Amino acid sequence: MTTIGIFGAAGRMGRAIAQAATDAGLGIAGGTDRDPAGEIAPGIAMTADPLALAQASEVLIDFSAPGALGAQLDACIAARKPVLIGTTGLEAVHHALIDEAAVHIAVLQTGNTSLGVNLLAALVEQAAAGLGDDWDIEIVEMHHRHKVDAPSGTALLLGEAAARGRGIALAQHSERGRDGITGARAKGAIGFAALRGGSVAGDHQVIFAAEGERIEIGHRAENRTIFARGAVKAARWLVGQPAGRYDMKGVLGL
C-alpha cells in the first residue's frame, strides 16, 4: 500500500486529497499545516514537522504555500522521498529550489493535477505548433473569489504549452492586465485574462483567433475532486521514479 503524506493538509485541497487517497485504498501517513491542531483523518494527527512526515511517508503531496516550499523540499531530500508539488503562485526562486531538489529526488511539479487539463495542454501545444503566429492566442480563466494568485497556475501551464508549440519563451511573449490605451496587440503574443468570483473551482479557455475564424478549446472543473484524484494518481506513479524533474505528461504517457 502506498502511504501518502500531505503538506498543507488542513486546506481545501489537502482534505480533498486525503479523501481521494482513502477512496483509492491508499494509506495516509499524516499531514502538516501552519496550525497543526486536529486530525487529517480519523486517528491521524497533524504535525508541524515536515521531516517527521517525510520519514513516515512513501511519497509526499504539497498543496500548501510558496513560502513553505524550501523547508518541505529539504525534508523530502533528507528523507530521500519523492514529492508532487501542486502549489501555485511559484516564482523563479521556487523553481530554482525545485531544480536543485530534483538532483536528489523525484519531483513532479504542475500547475494542475487534473488529467483533463493536462490533456488540454497537449492539445494546445499541438494547435500552437500547427498554426502560424497570425493566429492570436488568448487564455481566459475564472476561479472562486478566495484565490490569491493570478493568472492561475493552470493558465500559465496552458501558456507554456502554447509557447512550446510556437518555439518561443512565454516570459518574453505574454500580455497581462490590459487597461487604458495599450496600443495594438503585439504579433505572436499570448494574452491572459483572470476572472474571480463566487465558488468557481476552475474554468479555462484557450482561444486561437485569426482573420475570419476562431478555435476555442477549454476545460471546466466542477469540483476539487478531479484535482485530488489526479494528484493521488500522479503520486502513485512518482513512487519508484529516479531523481529528476517530472510533469503530468509522464503520468498520462504523453
PDB file of C-alpha atoms in Angstrom:
ATOM      1  CA  MET A   1       0.000   0.000   0.000  1.00  0.00           C
ATOM      2  CA  THR A   2       1.349   3.420  -0.983  1.00  0.00           C
ATOM      3  CA  THR A   3       1.493   5.739   2.029  1.00  0.00           C
ATOM      4  CA  ILE A   4       1.000   9.433   1.301  1.00  0.00           C
ATOM      5  CA  GLY A   5       1.985  12.462   3.388  1.00  0.00           C
ATOM      6  CA  ILE A   6       0.259  15.782   2.685  1.00  0.00           C
ATOM      7  CA  PHE A   7       1.846  19.205   3.078  1.00  0.00           C
ATOM      8  CA  GLY A   8      -0.915  21.773   3.577  1.00  0.00           C
ATOM      9  CA  ALA A   9      -3.292  19.117   4.817  1.00  0.00           C
ATOM     10  CA  ALA A  10      -5.805  21.427   6.526  1.00  0.00           C
ATOM     11  CA  GLY A  11      -6.610  23.353   3.339  1.00  0.00           C
ATOM     12  CA  ARG A  12      -9.435  22.543   0.968  1.00  0.00           C
ATOM     13  CA  MET A  13      -7.163  20.676  -1.423  1.00  0.00           C
ATOM     14  CA  GLY A  14      -5.361  18.889   1.391  1.00  0.00           C
ATOM     15  CA  ARG A  15      -8.613  17.490   2.742  1.00  0.00           C
ATOM     16  CA  ALA A  16      -9.809  16.559  -0.746  1.00  0.00           C
ATOM     17  CA  ILE A  17      -6.551  14.660  -1.337  1.00  0.00           C
ATOM     18  CA  ALA A  18      -6.907  12.811   1.970  1.00  0.00           C
ATOM     19  CA  GLN A  19     -10.392  11.709   0.928  1.00  0.00           C
ATOM     20  CA  ALA A  20      -9.253  10.714  -2.577  1.00  0.00           C
ATOM     21  CA  ALA A  21      -6.366   8.688  -1.132  1.00  0.00           C
ATOM     22  CA  THR A  22      -8.730   6.913   1.245  1.00  0.00           C
ATOM     23  CA  ASP A  23     -11.170   6.191  -1.584  1.00  0.00           C
ATOM     24  CA  ALA A  24      -8.296   4.726  -3.626  1.00  0.00           C
ATOM     25  CA  GLY A  25      -7.338   2.415  -0.757  1.00  0.00           C
ATOM     26  CA  LEU A  26      -4.055   4.176  -0.006  1.00  0.00           C
ATOM     27  CA  GLY A  27      -2.541   4.885   3.391  1.00  0.00           C
ATOM     28  CA  ILE A  28      -2.203   8.386   4.842  1.00  0.00           C
ATOM     29  CA  ALA A  29       0.921   8.924   6.920  1.00  0.00           C
ATOM     30  CA  GLY A  30      -0.234  12.319   8.153  1.00  0.00           C
ATOM     31  CA  GLY A  31      -0.115  15.963   7.204  1.00  0.00           C
ATOM     32  CA  THR A  32       1.399  19.325   8.057  1.00  0.00           C
ATOM     33  CA  ASP A  33      -0.113  22.775   8.205  1.00  0.00           C
ATOM     34  CA  ARG A  34       0.547  26.193   9.722  1.00  0.00           C
ATOM     35  CA  ASP A  35      -1.863  25.275  12.531  1.00  0.00           C
ATOM     36  CA  PRO A  36      -1.261  21.564  13.174  1.00  0.00           C
ATOM     37  CA  ALA A  37      -4.198  21.179  15.560  1.00  0.00           C
ATOM     38  CA  GLY A  38      -6.682  18.420  14.827  1.00  0.00           C
ATOM     39  CA  GLU A  39      -6.580  15.390  12.575  1.00  0.00           C
ATOM     40  CA  ILE A  40      -6.231  14.960   8.829  1.00  0.00           C
ATOM     41  CA  ALA A  41      -8.353  11.810   9.063  1.00  0.00           C
ATOM     42  CA  PRO A  42      -9.794   9.812  11.976  1.00  0.00           C
ATOM     43  CA  GLY A  43      -6.871   8.740  14.155  1.00  0.00           C
ATOM     44  CA  ILE A  44      -4.240  10.506  12.007  1.00  0.00           C
ATOM     45  CA  ALA A  45      -2.876  13.625  13.672  1.00  0.00           C
ATOM     46  CA  MET A  46      -1.395  16.715  12.044  1.00  0.00           C
ATOM     47  CA  THR A  47       2.201  17.746  12.685  1.00  0.00           C
ATOM     48  CA  ALA A  48       4.306  20.874  12.303  1.00  0.00           C
ATOM     49  CA  ASP A  49       7.422  18.816  11.457  1.00  0.00           C
ATOM     50  CA  PRO A  50       7.880  18.257   7.693  1.00  0.00           C
ATOM     51  CA  LEU A  51      10.873  15.954   8.202  1.00  0.00           C
ATOM     52  CA  ALA A  52       8.954  13.627  10.515  1.00  0.00           C
ATOM     53  CA  LEU A  53       6.145  13.464   7.959  1.00  0.00           C
ATOM     54  CA  ALA A  54       8.558  12.799   5.084  1.00  0.00           C
ATOM     55  CA  GLN A  55      10.239   9.987   7.007  1.00  0.00           C
ATOM     56  CA  ALA A  56       6.861   8.361   7.699  1.00  0.00           C
ATOM     57  CA  SER A  57       5.637   8.622   4.083  1.00  0.00           C
ATOM     58  CA  GLU A  58       6.392   6.816   0.850  1.00  0.00           C
ATOM     59  CA  VAL A  59       5.553   9.895  -1.234  1.00  0.00           C
ATOM     60  CA  LEU A  60       4.573  13.487  -0.387  1.00  0.00           C
ATOM     61  CA  ILE A  61       1.971  15.781  -1.949  1.00  0.00           C
ATOM     62  CA  ASP A  62       2.295  19.548  -1.474  1.00  0.00           C
ATOM     63  CA  PHE A  63      -0.664  21.922  -1.803  1.00  0.00           C
ATOM     64  CA  SER A  64       0.468  24.454   0.797  1.00  0.00           C
ATOM     65  CA  ALA A  65       2.050  27.848   0.089  1.00  0.00           C
ATOM     66  CA  PRO A  66       5.144  29.024  -1.816  1.00  0.00           C
ATOM     67  CA  GLY A  67       6.778  30.268   1.394  1.00  0.00           C
ATOM     68  CA  ALA A  68       6.801  26.748   2.834  1.00  0.00           C
ATOM     69  CA  LEU A  69       8.328  25.081  -0.205  1.00  0.00           C
ATOM     70  CA  GLY A  70      12.002  25.367   0.783  1.00  0.00           C
ATOM     71  CA  ALA A  71      11.644  23.630   4.142  1.00  0.00           C
ATOM     72  CA  GLN A  72       9.448  20.933   2.670  1.00  0.00           C
ATOM     73  CA  LEU A  73      11.865  20.162  -0.146  1.00  0.00           C
ATOM     74  CA  ASP A  74      14.705  19.998   2.386  1.00  0.00           C
ATOM     75  CA  ALA A  75      12.689  17.459   4.376  1.00  0.00           C
ATOM     76  CA  CYS A  76      11.996  15.332   1.298  1.00  0.00           C
ATOM     77  CA  ILE A  77      15.669  15.387   0.308  1.00  0.00           C
ATOM     78  CA  ALA A  78      16.786  14.421   3.821  1.00  0.00           C
ATOM     79  CA  ALA A  79      14.296  11.529   3.878  1.00  0.00           C
ATOM     80  CA  ARG A  80      15.005  10.646   0.214  1.00  0.00           C
ATOM     81  CA  LYS A  81      11.279  10.677  -0.610  1.00  0.00           C
ATOM     82  CA  PRO A  82       9.610  11.824  -3.869  1.00  0.00           C
ATOM     83  CA  VAL A  83       7.233  14.772  -3.823  1.00  0.00           C
ATOM     84  CA  LEU A  84       4.441  16.105  -6.021  1.00  0.00           C
ATOM     85  CA  ILE A  85       4.118  19.908  -5.912  1.00  0.00           C
ATOM     86  CA  GLY A  86       0.723  21.314  -6.856  1.00  0.00           C
ATOM     87  CA  THR A  87       1.122  24.629  -5.044  1.00  0.00           C
ATOM     88  CA  THR A  88       0.557  27.593  -7.384  1.00  0.00           C
ATOM     89  CA  GLY A  89       1.935  31.139  -7.278  1.00  0.00           C
ATOM     90  CA  LEU A  90       5.517  29.872  -7.612  1.00  0.00           C
ATOM     91  CA  GLU A  91       8.200  32.291  -8.802  1.00  0.00           C
ATOM     92  CA  ALA A  92      11.651  31.837 -10.326  1.00  0.00           C
ATOM     93  CA  VAL A  93      13.274  31.340  -6.914  1.00  0.00           C
ATOM     94  CA  HIS A  94      10.898  28.451  -6.152  1.00  0.00           C
ATOM     95  CA  HIS A  95      11.575  26.776  -9.483  1.00  0.00           C
ATOM     96  CA  ALA A  96      15.308  27.046  -8.756  1.00  0.00           C
ATOM     97  CA  LEU A  97      14.716  25.209  -5.456  1.00  0.00           C
ATOM     98  CA  ILE A  98      12.780  22.508  -7.303  1.00  0.00           C
ATOM     99  CA  ASP A  99      15.584  22.113  -9.850  1.00  0.00           C
ATOM    100  CA  GLU A 100      18.088  21.686  -7.003  1.00  0.00           C
ATOM    101  CA  ALA A 101      15.893  19.134  -5.230  1.00  0.00           C
ATOM    102  CA  ALA A 102      15.393  17.157  -8.450  1.00  0.00           C
ATOM    103  CA  VAL A 103      19.112  16.342  -8.468  1.00  0.00           C
ATOM    104  CA  HIS A 104      18.481  14.184  -5.361  1.00  0.00           C
ATOM    105  CA  ILE A 105      14.843  13.027  -5.524  1.00  0.00           C
ATOM    106  CA  ALA A 106      11.957  12.650  -7.949  1.00  0.00           C
ATOM    107  CA  VAL A 107       9.905  15.871  -8.060  1.00  0.00           C
ATOM    108  CA  LEU A 108       6.723  16.311 -10.087  1.00  0.00           C
ATOM    109  CA  GLN A 109       5.650  19.966 -10.312  1.00  0.00           C
ATOM    110  CA  THR A 110       2.495  21.026 -12.084  1.00  0.00           C
ATOM    111  CA  GLY A 111       0.073  23.923 -12.140  1.00  0.00           C
ATOM    112  CA  ASN A 112      -2.839  21.484 -12.337  1.00  0.00           C
ATOM    113  CA  THR A 113      -3.251  17.818 -11.439  1.00  0.00           C
ATOM    114  CA  SER A 114      -6.456  17.288 -13.426  1.00  0.00           C
ATOM    115  CA  LEU A 115      -5.935  14.641 -16.087  1.00  0.00           C
ATOM    116  CA  GLY A 116      -8.333  16.519 -18.383  1.00  0.00           C
ATOM    117  CA  VAL A 117      -6.445  19.807 -18.062  1.00  0.00           C
ATOM    118  CA  ASN A 118      -3.137  18.147 -18.866  1.00  0.00           C
ATOM    119  CA  LEU A 119      -4.618  16.528 -21.948  1.00  0.00           C
ATOM    120  CA  LEU A 120      -5.904  20.004 -22.877  1.00  0.00           C
ATOM    121  CA  ALA A 121      -2.350  21.351 -22.539  1.00  0.00           C
ATOM    122  CA  ALA A 122      -1.123  18.721 -25.001  1.00  0.00           C
ATOM    123  CA  LEU A 123      -3.833  19.764 -27.476  1.00  0.00           C
ATOM    124  CA  VAL A 124      -2.920  23.440 -27.029  1.00  0.00           C
ATOM    125  CA  GLU A 125       0.732  22.699 -27.760  1.00  0.00           C
ATOM    126  CA  GLN A 126      -0.235  20.760 -30.884  1.00  0.00           C
ATOM    127  CA  ALA A 127      -2.553  23.527 -32.104  1.00  0.00           C
ATOM    128  CA  ALA A 128       0.027  26.246 -31.462  1.00  0.00           C
ATOM    129  CA  ALA A 129       2.640  24.270 -33.386  1.00  0.00           C
ATOM    130  CA  GLY A 130       0.324  23.810 -36.353  1.00  0.00           C
ATOM    131  CA  LEU A 131      -0.953  27.389 -36.587  1.00  0.00           C
ATOM    132  CA  GLY A 132       1.185  30.378 -37.541  1.00  0.00           C
ATOM    133  CA  ASP A 133       1.703  33.475 -35.419  1.00  0.00           C
ATOM    134  CA  ASP A 134      -1.018  35.227 -37.399  1.00  0.00           C
ATOM    135  CA  TRP A 135      -3.326  33.291 -35.067  1.00  0.00           C
ATOM    136  CA  ASP A 136      -3.623  35.253 -31.804  1.00  0.00           C
ATOM    137  CA  ILE A 137      -3.675  33.195 -28.593  1.00  0.00           C
ATOM    138  CA  GLU A 138      -5.725  34.305 -25.591  1.00  0.00           C
ATOM    139  CA  ILE A 139      -6.139  32.353 -22.327  1.00  0.00           C
ATOM    140  CA  VAL A 140      -9.128  33.165 -20.116  1.00  0.00           C
ATOM    141  CA  GLU A 141      -9.502  31.691 -16.628  1.00  0.00           C
ATOM    142  CA  MET A 142     -12.040  32.055 -13.813  1.00  0.00           C
ATOM    143  CA  HIS A 143     -11.763  30.927 -10.199  1.00  0.00           C
ATOM    144  CA  HIS A 144     -13.503  31.400  -6.862  1.00  0.00           C
ATOM    145  CA  ARG A 145     -13.266  34.695  -5.013  1.00  0.00           C
ATOM    146  CA  HIS A 146     -10.739  33.318  -2.483  1.00  0.00           C
ATOM    147  CA  LYS A 147      -7.950  32.550  -4.964  1.00  0.00           C
ATOM    148  CA  VAL A 148      -4.950  34.772  -4.229  1.00  0.00           C
ATOM    149  CA  ASP A 149      -2.749  34.386  -7.338  1.00  0.00           C
ATOM    150  CA  ALA A 150      -3.327  35.383 -10.960  1.00  0.00           C
ATOM    151  CA  PRO A 151      -3.032  34.214 -13.656  1.00  0.00           C
ATOM    152  CA  SER A 152      -3.789  30.768 -12.283  1.00  0.00           C
ATOM    153  CA  GLY A 153      -1.170  28.057 -12.329  1.00  0.00           C
ATOM    154  CA  THR A 154      -3.291  26.255 -14.908  1.00  0.00           C
ATOM    155  CA  ALA A 155      -3.456  29.316 -17.172  1.00  0.00           C
ATOM    156  CA  LEU A 156       0.334  29.553 -17.025  1.00  0.00           C
ATOM    157  CA  LEU A 157       0.623  25.823 -17.721  1.00  0.00           C
ATOM    158  CA  LEU A 158      -1.515  26.325 -20.833  1.00  0.00           C
ATOM    159  CA  GLY A 159       0.501  29.395 -21.794  1.00  0.00           C
ATOM    160  CA  GLU A 160       3.735  27.415 -21.519  1.00  0.00           C
ATOM    161  CA  ALA A 161       2.205  24.700 -23.698  1.00  0.00           C
ATOM    162  CA  ALA A 162       1.302  27.274 -26.346  1.00  0.00           C
ATOM    163  CA  ALA A 163       4.774  28.805 -26.152  1.00  0.00           C
ATOM    164  CA  ARG A 164       6.430  25.385 -26.573  1.00  0.00           C
ATOM    165  CA  GLY A 165       4.296  24.774 -29.626  1.00  0.00           C
ATOM    166  CA  ARG A 166       5.442  28.100 -31.059  1.00  0.00           C
ATOM    167  CA  GLY A 167       9.068  27.553 -30.058  1.00  0.00           C
ATOM    168  CA  ILE A 168       9.171  30.754 -28.001  1.00  0.00           C
ATOM    169  CA  ALA A 169       9.669  31.745 -24.355  1.00  0.00           C
ATOM    170  CA  LEU A 170       6.407  32.639 -22.618  1.00  0.00           C
ATOM    171  CA  ALA A 171       8.067  35.269 -20.401  1.00  0.00           C
ATOM    172  CA  GLN A 172       9.003  37.352 -23.446  1.00  0.00           C
ATOM    173  CA  HIS A 173       5.675  36.938 -25.249  1.00  0.00           C
ATOM    174  CA  SER A 174       2.905  37.229 -22.647  1.00  0.00           C
ATOM    175  CA  GLU A 175       0.436  40.094 -22.265  1.00  0.00           C
ATOM    176  CA  ARG A 176      -1.434  40.547 -18.981  1.00  0.00           C
ATOM    177  CA  GLY A 177      -3.652  43.066 -17.273  1.00  0.00           C
ATOM    178  CA  ARG A 178      -4.547  45.254 -20.242  1.00  0.00           C
ATOM    179  CA  ASP A 179      -6.005  48.619 -19.224  1.00  0.00           C
ATOM    180  CA  GLY A 180      -6.288  52.026 -20.836  1.00  0.00           C
ATOM    181  CA  ILE A 181      -4.618  52.914 -24.141  1.00  0.00           C
ATOM    182  CA  THR A 182      -2.432  49.861 -24.597  1.00  0.00           C
ATOM    183  CA  GLY A 183      -1.821  50.081 -28.319  1.00  0.00           C
ATOM    184  CA  ALA A 184      -2.383  47.300 -30.815  1.00  0.00           C
ATOM    185  CA  ARG A 185      -1.892  43.697 -29.795  1.00  0.00           C
ATOM    186  CA  ALA A 186       1.684  42.522 -30.386  1.00  0.00           C
ATOM    187  CA  LYS A 187       2.011  39.859 -33.061  1.00  0.00           C
ATOM    188  CA  GLY A 188       2.789  36.463 -31.550  1.00  0.00           C
ATOM    189  CA  ALA A 189       1.764  37.482 -28.035  1.00  0.00           C
ATOM    190  CA  ILE A 190      -0.014  35.085 -25.683  1.00  0.00           C
ATOM    191  CA  GLY A 191      -2.645  37.004 -23.720  1.00  0.00           C
ATOM    192  CA  PHE A 192      -4.075  36.246 -20.281  1.00  0.00           C
ATOM    193  CA  ALA A 193      -7.309  37.351 -18.606  1.00  0.00           C
ATOM    194  CA  ALA A 194      -8.145  36.382 -14.997  1.00  0.00           C
ATOM    195  CA  LEU A 195     -11.702  36.462 -13.610  1.00  0.00           C
ATOM    196  CA  ARG A 196     -12.607  35.949  -9.937  1.00  0.00           C
ATOM    197  CA  GLY A 197     -15.960  35.345  -8.299  1.00  0.00           C
ATOM    198  CA  GLY A 198     -18.300  33.009  -6.478  1.00  0.00           C
ATOM    199  CA  SER A 199     -17.300  29.405  -5.891  1.00  0.00           C
ATOM    200  CA  VAL A 200     -15.908  28.507  -9.337  1.00  0.00           C
ATOM    201  CA  ALA A 201     -13.497  25.584  -8.973  1.00  0.00           C
ATOM    202  CA  GLY A 202     -11.705  26.427 -12.228  1.00  0.00           C
ATOM    203  CA  ASP A 203     -12.689  27.336 -15.791  1.00  0.00           C
ATOM    204  CA  HIS A 204     -10.056  27.677 -18.530  1.00  0.00           C
ATOM    205  CA  GLN A 205     -10.467  28.535 -22.186  1.00  0.00           C
ATOM    206  CA  VAL A 206      -7.781  28.876 -24.857  1.00  0.00           C
ATOM    207  CA  ILE A 207      -8.768  30.921 -27.892  1.00  0.00           C
ATOM    208  CA  PHE A 208      -6.913  30.838 -31.221  1.00  0.00           C
ATOM    209  CA  ALA A 209      -8.204  33.785 -33.273  1.00  0.00           C
ATOM    210  CA  ALA A 210      -7.350  34.623 -36.890  1.00  0.00           C
ATOM    211  CA  GLU A 211      -8.959  36.750 -39.574  1.00  0.00           C
ATOM    212  CA  GLY A 212     -12.467  35.379 -40.093  1.00  0.00           C
ATOM    213  CA  GLU A 213     -12.196  32.304 -37.853  1.00  0.00           C
ATOM    214  CA  ARG A 214     -11.633  31.205 -34.283  1.00  0.00           C
ATOM    215  CA  ILE A 215     -10.812  27.963 -32.464  1.00  0.00           C
ATOM    216  CA  GLU A 216     -11.808  27.639 -28.800  1.00  0.00           C
ATOM    217  CA  ILE A 217     -10.873  24.735 -26.551  1.00  0.00           C
ATOM    218  CA  GLY A 218     -11.318  24.583 -22.808  1.00  0.00           C
ATOM    219  CA  HIS A 219     -11.946  22.756 -19.574  1.00  0.00           C
ATOM    220  CA  ARG A 220     -14.341  23.268 -16.669  1.00  0.00           C
ATOM    221  CA  ALA A 221     -13.731  21.853 -13.230  1.00  0.00           C
ATOM    222  CA  GLU A 222     -16.973  21.212 -11.360  1.00  0.00           C
ATOM    223  CA  ASN A 223     -15.286  20.483  -8.015  1.00  0.00           C
ATOM    224  CA  ARG A 224     -11.869  19.865  -6.440  1.00  0.00           C
ATOM    225  CA  THR A 225     -12.295  16.102  -6.526  1.00  0.00           C
ATOM    226  CA  ILE A 226     -10.802  15.923 -10.023  1.00  0.00           C
ATOM    227  CA  PHE A 227      -7.603  17.638  -8.857  1.00  0.00           C
ATOM    228  CA  ALA A 228      -7.358  15.383  -5.806  1.00  0.00           C
ATOM    229  CA  ARG A 229      -7.844  12.202  -7.845  1.00  0.00           C
ATOM    230  CA  GLY A 230      -5.227  13.337 -10.349  1.00  0.00           C
ATOM    231  CA  ALA A 231      -2.774  14.198  -7.569  1.00  0.00           C
ATOM    232  CA  VAL A 232      -3.168  10.768  -5.987  1.00  0.00           C
ATOM    233  CA  LYS A 233      -2.716   9.020  -9.350  1.00  0.00           C
ATOM    234  CA  ALA A 234       0.394  11.107 -10.060  1.00  0.00           C
ATOM    235  CA  ALA A 235       1.836  10.456  -6.583  1.00  0.00           C
ATOM    236  CA  ARG A 236       1.466   6.701  -7.064  1.00  0.00           C
ATOM    237  CA  TRP A 237       3.216   6.993 -10.444  1.00  0.00           C
ATOM    238  CA  LEU A 238       6.047   9.017  -8.889  1.00  0.00           C
ATOM    239  CA  VAL A 239       6.963   6.282  -6.388  1.00  0.00           C
ATOM    240  CA  GLY A 240       9.987   4.430  -7.719  1.00  0.00           C
ATOM    241  CA  GLN A 241      10.929   7.035 -10.330  1.00  0.00           C
ATOM    242  CA  PRO A 242      14.603   8.050 -10.375  1.00  0.00           C
ATOM    243  CA  ALA A 243      15.696  11.507  -9.264  1.00  0.00           C
ATOM    244  CA  GLY A 244      14.636  14.184 -11.714  1.00  0.00           C
ATOM    245  CA  ARG A 245      12.006  16.767 -12.504  1.00  0.00           C
ATOM    246  CA  TYR A 246       8.714  15.461 -13.907  1.00  0.00           C
ATOM    247  CA  ASP A 247       5.350  16.750 -15.042  1.00  0.00           C
ATOM    248  CA  MET A 248       1.908  15.263 -15.705  1.00  0.00           C
ATOM    249  CA  LYS A 249       2.854  14.176 -19.225  1.00  0.00           C
ATOM    250  CA  GLY A 250       4.647  11.203 -17.747  1.00  0.00           C
ATOM    251  CA  VAL A 251       1.599  10.226 -15.712  1.00  0.00           C
ATOM    252  CA  LEU A 252      -0.569  10.366 -18.849  1.00  0.00           C
ATOM    253  CA  GLY A 253       2.056   8.680 -21.045  1.00  0.00           C
ATOM    254  CA  LEU A 254       2.194  11.673 -23.391  1.00  0.00           C
TER     255      LEU A 254
END
